[in-house]
Coordinates of C-alpha atoms and ligand atoms in Angstrom, one line a residue:
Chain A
X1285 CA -22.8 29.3 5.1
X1286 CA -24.1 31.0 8.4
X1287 CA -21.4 34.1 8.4
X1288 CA -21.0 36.7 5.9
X1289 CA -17.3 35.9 5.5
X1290 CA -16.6 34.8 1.9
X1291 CA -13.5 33.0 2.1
X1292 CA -11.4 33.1 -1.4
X1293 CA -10.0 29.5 -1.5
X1294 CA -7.8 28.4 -4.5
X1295 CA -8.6 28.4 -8.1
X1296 CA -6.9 25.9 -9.3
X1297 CA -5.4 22.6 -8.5
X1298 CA -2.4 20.7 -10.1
X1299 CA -1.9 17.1 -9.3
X1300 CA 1.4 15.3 -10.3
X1301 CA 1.4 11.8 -10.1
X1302 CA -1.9 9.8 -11.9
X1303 CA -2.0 7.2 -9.4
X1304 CA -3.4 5.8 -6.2
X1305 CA -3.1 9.2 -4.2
X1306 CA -2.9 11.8 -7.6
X1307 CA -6.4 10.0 -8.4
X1308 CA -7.6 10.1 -4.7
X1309 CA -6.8 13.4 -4.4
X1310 CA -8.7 14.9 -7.4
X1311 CA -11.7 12.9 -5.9
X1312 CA -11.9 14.3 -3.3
X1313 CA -11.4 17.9 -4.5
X1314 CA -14.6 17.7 -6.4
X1315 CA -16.0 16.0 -3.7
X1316 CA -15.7 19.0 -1.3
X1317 CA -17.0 21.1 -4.0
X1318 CA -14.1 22.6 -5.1
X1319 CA -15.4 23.9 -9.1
X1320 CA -11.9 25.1 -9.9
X1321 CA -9.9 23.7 -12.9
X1322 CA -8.2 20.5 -12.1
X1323 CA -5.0 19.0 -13.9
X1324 CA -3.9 15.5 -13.2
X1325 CA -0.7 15.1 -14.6
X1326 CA 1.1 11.5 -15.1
X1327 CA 4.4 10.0 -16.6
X1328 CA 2.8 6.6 -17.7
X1329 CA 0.9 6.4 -20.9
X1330 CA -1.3 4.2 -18.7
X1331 CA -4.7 5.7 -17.0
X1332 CA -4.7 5.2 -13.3
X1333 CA -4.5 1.7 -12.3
X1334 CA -3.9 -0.3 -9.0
X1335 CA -0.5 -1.9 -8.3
X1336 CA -1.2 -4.8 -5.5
X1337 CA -2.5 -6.9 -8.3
X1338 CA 0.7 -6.9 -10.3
X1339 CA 2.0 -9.0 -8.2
X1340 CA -0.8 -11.6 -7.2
X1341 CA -3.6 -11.8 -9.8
X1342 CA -1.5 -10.5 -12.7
X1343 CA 1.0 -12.9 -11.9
X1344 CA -1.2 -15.7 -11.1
X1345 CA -1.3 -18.8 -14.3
X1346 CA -4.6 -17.9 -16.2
X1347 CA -5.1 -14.9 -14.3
X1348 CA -6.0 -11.1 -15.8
X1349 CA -3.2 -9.5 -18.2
X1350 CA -5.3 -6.4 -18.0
X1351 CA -4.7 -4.1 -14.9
X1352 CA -7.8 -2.9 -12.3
X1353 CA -7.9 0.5 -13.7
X1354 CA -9.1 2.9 -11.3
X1355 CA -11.4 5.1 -12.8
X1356 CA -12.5 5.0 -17.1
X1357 CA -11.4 8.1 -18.7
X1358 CA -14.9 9.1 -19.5
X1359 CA -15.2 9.4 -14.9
X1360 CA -12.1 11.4 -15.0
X1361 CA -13.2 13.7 -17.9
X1362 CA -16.8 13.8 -18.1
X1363 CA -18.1 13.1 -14.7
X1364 CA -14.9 14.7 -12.6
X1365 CA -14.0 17.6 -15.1
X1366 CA -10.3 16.7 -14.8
X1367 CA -8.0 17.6 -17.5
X1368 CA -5.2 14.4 -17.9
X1369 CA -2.1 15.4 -18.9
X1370 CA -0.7 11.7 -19.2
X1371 CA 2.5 10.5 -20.7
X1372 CA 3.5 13.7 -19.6
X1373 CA 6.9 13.8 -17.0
X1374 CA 6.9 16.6 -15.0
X1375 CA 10.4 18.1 -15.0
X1376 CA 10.1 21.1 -12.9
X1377 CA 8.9 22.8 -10.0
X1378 CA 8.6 26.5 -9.5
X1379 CA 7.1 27.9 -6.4
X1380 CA 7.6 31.1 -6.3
X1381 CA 6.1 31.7 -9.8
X1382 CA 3.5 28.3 -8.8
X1383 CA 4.5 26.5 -11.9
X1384 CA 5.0 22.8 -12.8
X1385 CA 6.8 22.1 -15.7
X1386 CA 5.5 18.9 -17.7
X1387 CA 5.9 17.6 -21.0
X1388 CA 7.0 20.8 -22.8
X1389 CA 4.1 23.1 -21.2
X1390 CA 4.3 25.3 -17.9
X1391 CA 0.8 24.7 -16.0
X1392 CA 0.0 27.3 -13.6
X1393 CA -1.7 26.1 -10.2
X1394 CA -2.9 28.0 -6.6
X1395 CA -2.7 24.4 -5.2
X1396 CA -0.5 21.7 -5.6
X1397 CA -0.6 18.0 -4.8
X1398 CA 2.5 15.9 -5.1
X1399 CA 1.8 12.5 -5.9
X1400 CA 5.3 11.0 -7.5
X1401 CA 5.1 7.6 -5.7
X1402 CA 8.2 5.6 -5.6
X1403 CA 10.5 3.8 -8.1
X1404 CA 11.5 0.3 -7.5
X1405 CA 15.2 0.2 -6.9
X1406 CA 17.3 -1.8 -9.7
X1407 CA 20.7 -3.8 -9.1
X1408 CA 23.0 -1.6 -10.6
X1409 CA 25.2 -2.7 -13.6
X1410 CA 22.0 -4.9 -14.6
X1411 CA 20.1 -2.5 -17.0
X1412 CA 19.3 -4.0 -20.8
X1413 CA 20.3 -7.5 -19.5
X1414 CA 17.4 -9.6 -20.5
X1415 CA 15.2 -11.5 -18.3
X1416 CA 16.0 -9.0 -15.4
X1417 CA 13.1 -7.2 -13.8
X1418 CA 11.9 -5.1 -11.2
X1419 CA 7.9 -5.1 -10.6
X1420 CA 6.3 -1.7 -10.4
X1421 CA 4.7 -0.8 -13.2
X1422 CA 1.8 -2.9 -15.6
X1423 CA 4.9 -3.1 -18.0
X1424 CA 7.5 -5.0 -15.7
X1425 CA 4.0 -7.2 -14.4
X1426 CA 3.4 -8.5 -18.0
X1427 CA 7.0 -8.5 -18.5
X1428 CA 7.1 -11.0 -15.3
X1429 CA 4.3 -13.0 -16.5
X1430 CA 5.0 -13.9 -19.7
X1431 CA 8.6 -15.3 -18.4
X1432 CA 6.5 -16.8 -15.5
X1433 CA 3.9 -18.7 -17.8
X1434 CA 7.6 -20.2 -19.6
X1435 CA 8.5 -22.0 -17.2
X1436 CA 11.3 -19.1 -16.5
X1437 CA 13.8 -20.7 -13.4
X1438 CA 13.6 -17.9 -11.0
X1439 CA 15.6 -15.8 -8.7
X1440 CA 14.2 -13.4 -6.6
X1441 CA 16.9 -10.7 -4.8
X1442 CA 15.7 -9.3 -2.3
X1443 CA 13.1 -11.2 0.1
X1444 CA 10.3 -8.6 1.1
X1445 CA 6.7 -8.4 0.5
X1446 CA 6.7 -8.2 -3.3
X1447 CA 9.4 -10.4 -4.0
X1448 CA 7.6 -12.9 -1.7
X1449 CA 4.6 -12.6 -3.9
X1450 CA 6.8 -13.5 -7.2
X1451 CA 8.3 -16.7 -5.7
X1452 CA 4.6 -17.5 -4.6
X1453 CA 3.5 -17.1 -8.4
X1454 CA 6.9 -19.0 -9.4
X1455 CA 5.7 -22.0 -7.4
X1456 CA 2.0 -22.1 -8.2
X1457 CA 3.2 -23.4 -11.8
X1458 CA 5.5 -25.7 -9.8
X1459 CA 8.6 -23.8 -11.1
X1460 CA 12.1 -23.9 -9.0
X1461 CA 12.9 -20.3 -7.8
X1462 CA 15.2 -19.2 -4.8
X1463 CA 15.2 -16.1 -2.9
X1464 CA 18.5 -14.2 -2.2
X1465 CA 19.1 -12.1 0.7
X1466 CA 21.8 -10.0 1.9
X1467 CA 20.3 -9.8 5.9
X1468 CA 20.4 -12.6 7.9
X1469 CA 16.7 -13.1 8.1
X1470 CA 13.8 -11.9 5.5
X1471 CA 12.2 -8.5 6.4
X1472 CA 13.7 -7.5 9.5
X1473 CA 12.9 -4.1 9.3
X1474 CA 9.6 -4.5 8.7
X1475 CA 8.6 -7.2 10.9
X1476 CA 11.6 -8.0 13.0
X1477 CA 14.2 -11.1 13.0
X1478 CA 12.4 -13.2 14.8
X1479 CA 9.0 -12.7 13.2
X1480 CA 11.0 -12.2 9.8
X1481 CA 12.3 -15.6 10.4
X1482 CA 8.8 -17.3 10.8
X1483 CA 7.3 -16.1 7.8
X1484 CA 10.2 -17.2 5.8
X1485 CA 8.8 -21.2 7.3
X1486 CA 5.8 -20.2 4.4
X1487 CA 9.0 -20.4 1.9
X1488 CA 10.5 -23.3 2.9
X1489 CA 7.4 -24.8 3.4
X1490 CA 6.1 -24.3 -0.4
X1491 CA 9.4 -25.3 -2.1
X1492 CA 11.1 -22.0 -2.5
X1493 CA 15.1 -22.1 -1.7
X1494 CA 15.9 -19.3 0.6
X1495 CA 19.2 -18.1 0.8
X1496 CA 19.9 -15.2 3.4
X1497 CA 23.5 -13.7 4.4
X1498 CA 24.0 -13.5 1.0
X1499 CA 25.3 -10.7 -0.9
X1500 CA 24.3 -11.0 -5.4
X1501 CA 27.9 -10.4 -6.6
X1502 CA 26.8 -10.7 -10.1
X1503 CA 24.5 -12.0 -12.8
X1504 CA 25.6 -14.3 -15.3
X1505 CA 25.4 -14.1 -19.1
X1506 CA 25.5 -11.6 -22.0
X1507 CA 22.7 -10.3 -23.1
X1508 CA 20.2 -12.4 -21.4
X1509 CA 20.4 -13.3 -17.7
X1510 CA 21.9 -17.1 -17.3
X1511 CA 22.8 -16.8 -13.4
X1512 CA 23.0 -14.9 -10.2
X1513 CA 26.4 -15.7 -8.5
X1514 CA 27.1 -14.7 -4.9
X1515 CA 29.5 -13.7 -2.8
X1516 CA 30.3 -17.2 -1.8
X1517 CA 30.6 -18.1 -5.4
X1518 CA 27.9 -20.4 -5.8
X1519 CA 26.0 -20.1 -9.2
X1520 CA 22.3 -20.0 -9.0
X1521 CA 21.2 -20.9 -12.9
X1522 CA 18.3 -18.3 -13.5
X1523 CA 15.6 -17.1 -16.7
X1524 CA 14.1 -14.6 -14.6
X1525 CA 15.7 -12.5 -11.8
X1526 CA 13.0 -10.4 -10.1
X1527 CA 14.8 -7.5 -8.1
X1528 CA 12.9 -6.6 -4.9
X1529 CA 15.1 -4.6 -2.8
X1530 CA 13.1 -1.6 -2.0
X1531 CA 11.9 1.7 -3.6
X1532 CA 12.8 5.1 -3.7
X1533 CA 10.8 8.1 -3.5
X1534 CA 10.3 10.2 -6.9
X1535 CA 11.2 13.6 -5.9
X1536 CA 14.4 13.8 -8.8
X1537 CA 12.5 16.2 -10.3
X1538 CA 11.4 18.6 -7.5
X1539 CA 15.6 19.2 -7.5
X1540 CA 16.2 23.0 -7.6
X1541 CA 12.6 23.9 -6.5
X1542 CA 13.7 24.6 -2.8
X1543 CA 11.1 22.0 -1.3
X1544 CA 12.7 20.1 1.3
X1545 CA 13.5 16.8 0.5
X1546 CA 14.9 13.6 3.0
X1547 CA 14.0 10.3 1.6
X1548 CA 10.3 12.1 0.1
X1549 CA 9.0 14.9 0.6
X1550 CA 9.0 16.1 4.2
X1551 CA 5.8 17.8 5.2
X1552 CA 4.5 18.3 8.2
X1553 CA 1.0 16.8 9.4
X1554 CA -1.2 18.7 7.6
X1555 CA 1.3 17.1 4.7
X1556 CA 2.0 20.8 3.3
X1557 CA 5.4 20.2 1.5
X1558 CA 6.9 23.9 2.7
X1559 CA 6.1 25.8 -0.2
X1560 CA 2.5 27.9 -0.2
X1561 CA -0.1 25.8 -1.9
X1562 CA 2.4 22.9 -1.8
X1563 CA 1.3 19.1 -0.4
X1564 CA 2.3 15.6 -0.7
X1565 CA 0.5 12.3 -0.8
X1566 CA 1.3 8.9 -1.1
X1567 CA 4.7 6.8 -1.6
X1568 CA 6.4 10.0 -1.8
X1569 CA 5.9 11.8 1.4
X1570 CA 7.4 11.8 4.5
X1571 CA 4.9 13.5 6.7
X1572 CA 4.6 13.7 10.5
X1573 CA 2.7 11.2 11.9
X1574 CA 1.0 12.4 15.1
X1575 CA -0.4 8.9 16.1
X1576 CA 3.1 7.9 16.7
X1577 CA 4.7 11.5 17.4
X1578 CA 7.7 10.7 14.3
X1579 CA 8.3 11.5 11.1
X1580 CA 7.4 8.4 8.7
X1581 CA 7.3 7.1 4.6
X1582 CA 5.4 3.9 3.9
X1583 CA 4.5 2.4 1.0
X1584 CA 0.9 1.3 1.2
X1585 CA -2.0 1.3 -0.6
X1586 CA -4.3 2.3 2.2
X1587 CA -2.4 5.6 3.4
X1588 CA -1.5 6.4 -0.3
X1589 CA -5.6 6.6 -0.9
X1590 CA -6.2 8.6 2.5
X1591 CA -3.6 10.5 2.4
X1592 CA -4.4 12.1 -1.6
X1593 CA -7.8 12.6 -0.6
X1594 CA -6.6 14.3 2.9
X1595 CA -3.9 16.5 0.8
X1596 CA -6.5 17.6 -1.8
X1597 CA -8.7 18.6 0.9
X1598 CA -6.4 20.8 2.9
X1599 CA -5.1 22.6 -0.4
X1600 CA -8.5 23.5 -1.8
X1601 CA -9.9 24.5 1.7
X1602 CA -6.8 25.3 3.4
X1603 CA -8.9 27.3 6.6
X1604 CA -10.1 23.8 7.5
X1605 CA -7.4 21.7 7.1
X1606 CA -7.0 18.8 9.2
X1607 CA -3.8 16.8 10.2
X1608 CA -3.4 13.6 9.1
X1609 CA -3.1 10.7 11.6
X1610 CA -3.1 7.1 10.8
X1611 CA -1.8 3.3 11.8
X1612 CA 0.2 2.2 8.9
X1613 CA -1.9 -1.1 7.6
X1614 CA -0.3 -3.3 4.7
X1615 CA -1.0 -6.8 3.4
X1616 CA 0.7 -9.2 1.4
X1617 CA -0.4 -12.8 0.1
X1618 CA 1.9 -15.6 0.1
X1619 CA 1.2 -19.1 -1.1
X1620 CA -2.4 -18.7 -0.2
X1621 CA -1.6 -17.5 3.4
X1622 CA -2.4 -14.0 4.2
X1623 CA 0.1 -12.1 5.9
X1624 CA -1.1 -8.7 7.4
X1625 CA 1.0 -5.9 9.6
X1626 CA -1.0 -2.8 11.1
X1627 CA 1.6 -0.2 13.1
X1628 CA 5.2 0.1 13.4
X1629 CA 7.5 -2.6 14.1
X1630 CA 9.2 -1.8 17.3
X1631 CA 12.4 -3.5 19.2
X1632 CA 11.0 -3.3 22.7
X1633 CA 9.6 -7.1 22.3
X1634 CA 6.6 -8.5 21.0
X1635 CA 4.4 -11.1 22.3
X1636 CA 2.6 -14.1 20.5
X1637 CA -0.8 -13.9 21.2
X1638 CA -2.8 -16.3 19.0
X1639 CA -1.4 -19.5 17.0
X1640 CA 2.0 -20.7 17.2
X1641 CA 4.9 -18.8 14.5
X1642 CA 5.9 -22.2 13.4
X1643 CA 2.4 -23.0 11.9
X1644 CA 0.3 -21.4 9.4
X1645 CA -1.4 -19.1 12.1
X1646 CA -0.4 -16.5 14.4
X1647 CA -0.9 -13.3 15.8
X1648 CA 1.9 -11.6 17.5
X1649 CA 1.3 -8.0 19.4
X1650 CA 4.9 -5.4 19.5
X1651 CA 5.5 -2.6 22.0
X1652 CA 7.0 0.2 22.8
X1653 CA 8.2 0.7 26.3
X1654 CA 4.0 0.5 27.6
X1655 CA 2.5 1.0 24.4
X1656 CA 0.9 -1.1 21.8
X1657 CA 2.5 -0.3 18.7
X1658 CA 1.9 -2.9 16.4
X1659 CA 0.6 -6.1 15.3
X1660 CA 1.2 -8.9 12.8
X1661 CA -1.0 -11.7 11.6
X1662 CA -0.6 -14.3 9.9
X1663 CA -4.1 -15.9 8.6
X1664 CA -5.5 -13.4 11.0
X1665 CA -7.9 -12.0 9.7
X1666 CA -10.2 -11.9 12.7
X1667 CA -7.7 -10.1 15.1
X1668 CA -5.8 -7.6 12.4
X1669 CA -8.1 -4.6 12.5
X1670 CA -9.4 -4.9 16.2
X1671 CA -5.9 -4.6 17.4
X1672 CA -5.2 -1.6 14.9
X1673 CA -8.4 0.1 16.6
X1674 CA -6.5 -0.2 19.7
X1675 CA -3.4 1.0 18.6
X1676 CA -5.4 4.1 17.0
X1677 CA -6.6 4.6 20.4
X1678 CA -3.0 4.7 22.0
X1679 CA -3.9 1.5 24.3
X1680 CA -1.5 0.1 26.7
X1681 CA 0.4 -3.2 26.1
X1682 CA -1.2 -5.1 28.9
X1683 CA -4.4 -3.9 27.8
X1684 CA -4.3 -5.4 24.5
X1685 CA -2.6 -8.6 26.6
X1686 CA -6.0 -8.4 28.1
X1687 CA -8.2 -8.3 25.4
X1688 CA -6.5 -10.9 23.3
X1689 CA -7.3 -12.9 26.7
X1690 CA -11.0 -12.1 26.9
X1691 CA -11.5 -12.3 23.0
X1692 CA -12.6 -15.7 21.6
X1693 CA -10.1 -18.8 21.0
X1694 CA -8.7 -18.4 17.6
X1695 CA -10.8 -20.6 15.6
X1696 CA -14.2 -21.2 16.8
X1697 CA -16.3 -24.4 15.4
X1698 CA -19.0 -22.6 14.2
X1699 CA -19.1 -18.7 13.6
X1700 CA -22.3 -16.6 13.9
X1701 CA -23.6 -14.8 11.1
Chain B
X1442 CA -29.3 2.6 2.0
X1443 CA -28.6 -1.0 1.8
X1444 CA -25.1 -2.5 1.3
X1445 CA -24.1 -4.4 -1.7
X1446 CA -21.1 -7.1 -1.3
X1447 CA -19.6 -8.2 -4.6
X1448 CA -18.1 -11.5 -2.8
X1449 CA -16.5 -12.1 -6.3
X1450 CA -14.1 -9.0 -6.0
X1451 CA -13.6 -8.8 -1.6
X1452 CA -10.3 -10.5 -0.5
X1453 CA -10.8 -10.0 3.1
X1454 CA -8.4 -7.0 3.1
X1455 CA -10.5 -5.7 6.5
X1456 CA -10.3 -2.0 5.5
X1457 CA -13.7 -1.5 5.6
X1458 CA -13.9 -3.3 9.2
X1459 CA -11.5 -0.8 10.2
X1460 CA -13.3 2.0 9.2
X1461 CA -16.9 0.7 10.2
X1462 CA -16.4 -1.8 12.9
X1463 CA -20.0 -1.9 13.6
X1464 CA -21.5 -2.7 10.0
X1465 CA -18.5 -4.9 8.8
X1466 CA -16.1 -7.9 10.3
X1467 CA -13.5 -10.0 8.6
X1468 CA -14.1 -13.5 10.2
X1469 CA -11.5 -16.3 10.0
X1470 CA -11.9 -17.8 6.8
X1471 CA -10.9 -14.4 5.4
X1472 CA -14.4 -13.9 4.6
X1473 CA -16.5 -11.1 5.1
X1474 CA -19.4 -10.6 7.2
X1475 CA -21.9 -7.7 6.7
X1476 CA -23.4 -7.3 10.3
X1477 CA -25.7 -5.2 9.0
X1478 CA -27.3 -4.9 5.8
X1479 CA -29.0 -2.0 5.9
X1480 CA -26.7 1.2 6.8
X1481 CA -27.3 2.1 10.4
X1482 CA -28.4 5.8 10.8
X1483 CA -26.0 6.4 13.3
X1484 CA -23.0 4.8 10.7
X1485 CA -23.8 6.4 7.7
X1486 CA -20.8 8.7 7.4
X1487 CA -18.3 5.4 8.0
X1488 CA -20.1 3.1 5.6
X1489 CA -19.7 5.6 3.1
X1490 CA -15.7 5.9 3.9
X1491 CA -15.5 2.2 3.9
X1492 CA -17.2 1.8 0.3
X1493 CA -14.7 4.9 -1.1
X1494 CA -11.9 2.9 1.0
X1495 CA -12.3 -0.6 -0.2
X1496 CA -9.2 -1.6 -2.7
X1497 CA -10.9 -3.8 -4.8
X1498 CA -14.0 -1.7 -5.0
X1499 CA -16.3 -4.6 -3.5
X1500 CA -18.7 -2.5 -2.0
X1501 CA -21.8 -0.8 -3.2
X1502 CA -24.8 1.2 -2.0
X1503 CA -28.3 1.3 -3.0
X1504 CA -31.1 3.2 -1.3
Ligands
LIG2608 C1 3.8 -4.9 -7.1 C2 3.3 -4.1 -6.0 C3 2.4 -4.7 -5.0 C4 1.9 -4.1 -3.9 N1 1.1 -4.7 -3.0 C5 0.6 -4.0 -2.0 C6 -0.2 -4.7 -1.0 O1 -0.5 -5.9 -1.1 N2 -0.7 -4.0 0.0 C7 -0.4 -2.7 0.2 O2 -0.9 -2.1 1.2 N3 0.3 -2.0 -0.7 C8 0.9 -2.7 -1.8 N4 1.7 -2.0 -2.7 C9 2.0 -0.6 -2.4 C10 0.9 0.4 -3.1 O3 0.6 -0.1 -4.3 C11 1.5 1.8 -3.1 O4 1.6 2.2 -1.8 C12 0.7 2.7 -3.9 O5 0.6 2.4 -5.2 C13 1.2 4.2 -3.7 O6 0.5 5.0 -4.5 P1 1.1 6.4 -5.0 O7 0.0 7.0 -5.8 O8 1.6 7.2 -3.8 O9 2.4 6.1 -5.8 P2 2.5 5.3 -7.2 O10 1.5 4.2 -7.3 O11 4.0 4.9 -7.3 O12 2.2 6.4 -8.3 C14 3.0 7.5 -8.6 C15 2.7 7.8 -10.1 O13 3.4 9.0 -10.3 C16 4.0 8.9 -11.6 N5 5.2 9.8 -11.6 C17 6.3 9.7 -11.0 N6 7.1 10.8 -11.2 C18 6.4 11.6 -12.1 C19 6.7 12.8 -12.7 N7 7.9 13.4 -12.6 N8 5.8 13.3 -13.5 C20 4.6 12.7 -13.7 N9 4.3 11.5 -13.1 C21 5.2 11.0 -12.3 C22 4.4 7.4 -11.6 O14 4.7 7.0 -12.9 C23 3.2 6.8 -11.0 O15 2.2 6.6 -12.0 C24 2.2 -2.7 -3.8 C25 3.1 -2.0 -4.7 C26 3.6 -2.7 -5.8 C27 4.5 -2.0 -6.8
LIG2609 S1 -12.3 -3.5 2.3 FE1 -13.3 -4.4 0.5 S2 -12.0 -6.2 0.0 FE2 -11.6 -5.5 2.1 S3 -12.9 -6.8 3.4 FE3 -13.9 -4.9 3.0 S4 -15.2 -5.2 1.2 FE4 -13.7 -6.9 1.3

């Protein structure tokens, strides 16, 4: 260091949450030098493991049981010097005193990185009815699988990303499975009606039942799950009901520790919670996205992983933190076709650029009043992360008209490599 | 510093394209191409992002 200034940073860092973003973030503390002590504390028994393949490879027939697990504990111990606290719910927060209470011990932190994810939300009136499952968690995956592998008849409720995924793993052993969903159209919020509409041709297309407008009025059977009847009264005979309606941020037990709290954690874009030493990462937070000048959650893996390493780097060296920017980026895999969205979904129009929505390729460009917002692909693999580099750059909407204009015809005879 | 490509583990997720367009491009297959093996000088501080940002831990360096 050039100046004479010492500057007294933190001395220790707690980080709740042993996932994606909890293990990101005590990464990238060490990798900043940070020498202070460093608790990683986590609810599952389980060490930290990746969740997108619960719900392709884990699912797939004669694929892995085993999760991806992120880092052995001999990295996290040995090599990173963190102390795991896992199977260990935190239950409290106390900033004043800089406290978090888990598993019967109060553990004393300077800084503090939230990292509580989200919960998958459950139909209610459903719990300890057999055969009924949610998919978070390596638990409900194998859960899944094994009634998978059976043969199980499947209902999925609820037809987003992960539920989309199921009915793909459903059909890959040729099993009958239907989606239910209460909206008109699949995935409107995220992608649109229109767009919604067109990906929910890959369903149709692949043998999955698709039944939107529909409201789940009830499952059938005592004990085990034998149906899922809806409003209109039809019976859909079922072994498996996979319930993908959404998550909810885990921030039940932050209640009573003052931090401010509006579907996650709201922070601001240095993704300090409100409380000193307080940040949040990940599934959980609701942070201030400057790209896009709005407050914003999502739920993917790739601002999860930035975001713990950019939290854990502004609460060890506070003096340089840095906000954090980014164009949301999520993919999903559907019957073999790759579905990607980069951006925010906007209702000022959209504009097919590439392919046709009726086929298995397209690439369609949203705005907002003159701005590129976002894009989705389908089998677009080429296209996805160019346009995100123009969104990133604020580009106009005719400019990325433009470049989609100028850039090479969709799918060239020969590529050069 | 040369970059190692597990093909067996990439699915084509792009991350690493948008971190370091100039060293790495998804083509249409899904499949990625290296555009450069050995880690431009002037890219070193992206490649090294996109190996920490890759999901399924596909990417490697050796010097
Ligand atoms: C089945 C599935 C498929 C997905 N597929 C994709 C995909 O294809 N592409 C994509 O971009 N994203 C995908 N995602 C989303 C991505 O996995 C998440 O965005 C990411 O896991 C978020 O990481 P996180 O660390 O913020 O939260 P989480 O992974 O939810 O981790 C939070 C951790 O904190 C623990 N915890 C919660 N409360 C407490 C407490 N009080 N005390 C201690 N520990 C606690 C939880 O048990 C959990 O281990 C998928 C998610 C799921 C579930
Ligand atoms: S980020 Fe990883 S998985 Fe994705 S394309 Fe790059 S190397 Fe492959």
């Amino acid at each position: 260091m050039s100046t004479a200034t010492v500057r007294t940073g933190p001395g220790s860092l707690v980080v709740v949450g042993a996932s994606l973003a909890g293990l990101r973030a005590v990464e990238a503390a060490r990798k900043t030098g940070f020498a202070g002590r460093i608790t990683l504390i986590g609810d599952e028994p389980h060490l930290p493991y990746d969740r997108p393949p619960l719900s392709k490879e884990l699912l797939a027939p004669g694929g892995p049981t085993d999760p991806v697990t992120l880092r052995s504990r001999a990295e996290l111990v040995d090599e990173l010097g963190v102390e795991l606290l896992l199977g260990a719910p935190a239950t409290g927060l106390d900033p004043d005193a800089g406290v978090v209470h888990a598993g019967g011990e109060d553990v004393a932190y300077d800084a503090l990185v939230v990292a509580t994810g989200a919960a998958a939300r459950g139909l209610p009136g459903t719990e300890g009815l057999a055969g009924v499952h949610v998919l978070r968690t390596l638990d409900d995956a194998r859960a899944v699988r094994r009634a998978l592998d059976e043969g199980a008849r499947t209902v999925v409720v609820g037809a987003g990303f992960i539920g989309s995924e199921v009915a793909s793993a459903a059909r890959k052993r040729g099993s009958p499975v239907t989606i239910v969903e209460a909206l008109p159209a699949p995935l409107v919020r995220s992608v649109g009606s229109d767009l919604g509409a067109a990906l929910a041709l890959l369903h149709t297309r692949n043998g999955t039942a698709l039944r939107c407008g529909q409201a789940v009025a009830a499952l059938e059977g005592t004990g085990r799950v034998e149906g899922v009847r809806l409003a209109d009264d039809t019976v859909i005979e079922a072994d498996l009901v996979v319930v993908g309606i959404g998550a909810v941020p885990r921030t039940d037990w932050l209640a009573g520790s003052g931090l401010p709290v509006d579907d996650g954690v709201v922070c601001d874009e240095f993704l300090r919670a409100g409380a000193p030493g307080v940040y949040a990462a990940g599934d959980v937070v609701r942070w201030h996205n400057p790209l896009f000048d709005r407050s914003m959650r999502v739920e993917h893996w790739s601002s999860a992983a930035e975001q713990g390493a950019r939290a854990a780097r502004n609460a060890v060296s506070p003096a340089d933190a840095q906000p954090y920017a980014t164009v949301p980026y999520f993919w999903s895999d559907w019957y073999g076709s790759r579905v990607q969205f980069a951006g925010v979904a906007t209702h000022d129009g959209y504009e097919i650029v590439s392919g046709d929505p009726a086929g298995d390729h397209f690439v369609a460009l949203y705005r907002e009043g003159d701005r590129l917002t976002g894009v989705l692909t389908l089998n677009g693999q080429r296209h996805v992360m160019k346009y995100r580099r123009l969104i990133a750059q604020r580009a106009r909407f005719d400019e990325a008209i433009a470049f989609a204009r100028t850039s090479a015809p969709t799918r060239p005879a020969s590529t050069a490599s | 510093m040369r970059i190692i490509l597990d093909r067996a583990k990439c699915t084509g997720i792009g991350i690493c394209e948008a971190l370091a367009p100039t060293v790495f491009e998804v083509d249409d297959n899904g499949e990625l191409v290296v555009l450069s093996a050995e880690v431009p000088e002037d890219a070193r501080n992206e490649v090294a992002e996109a190996v920490e940002g890759c999901p399924t831990m596909a990417l490697r360096l050796r010097s």
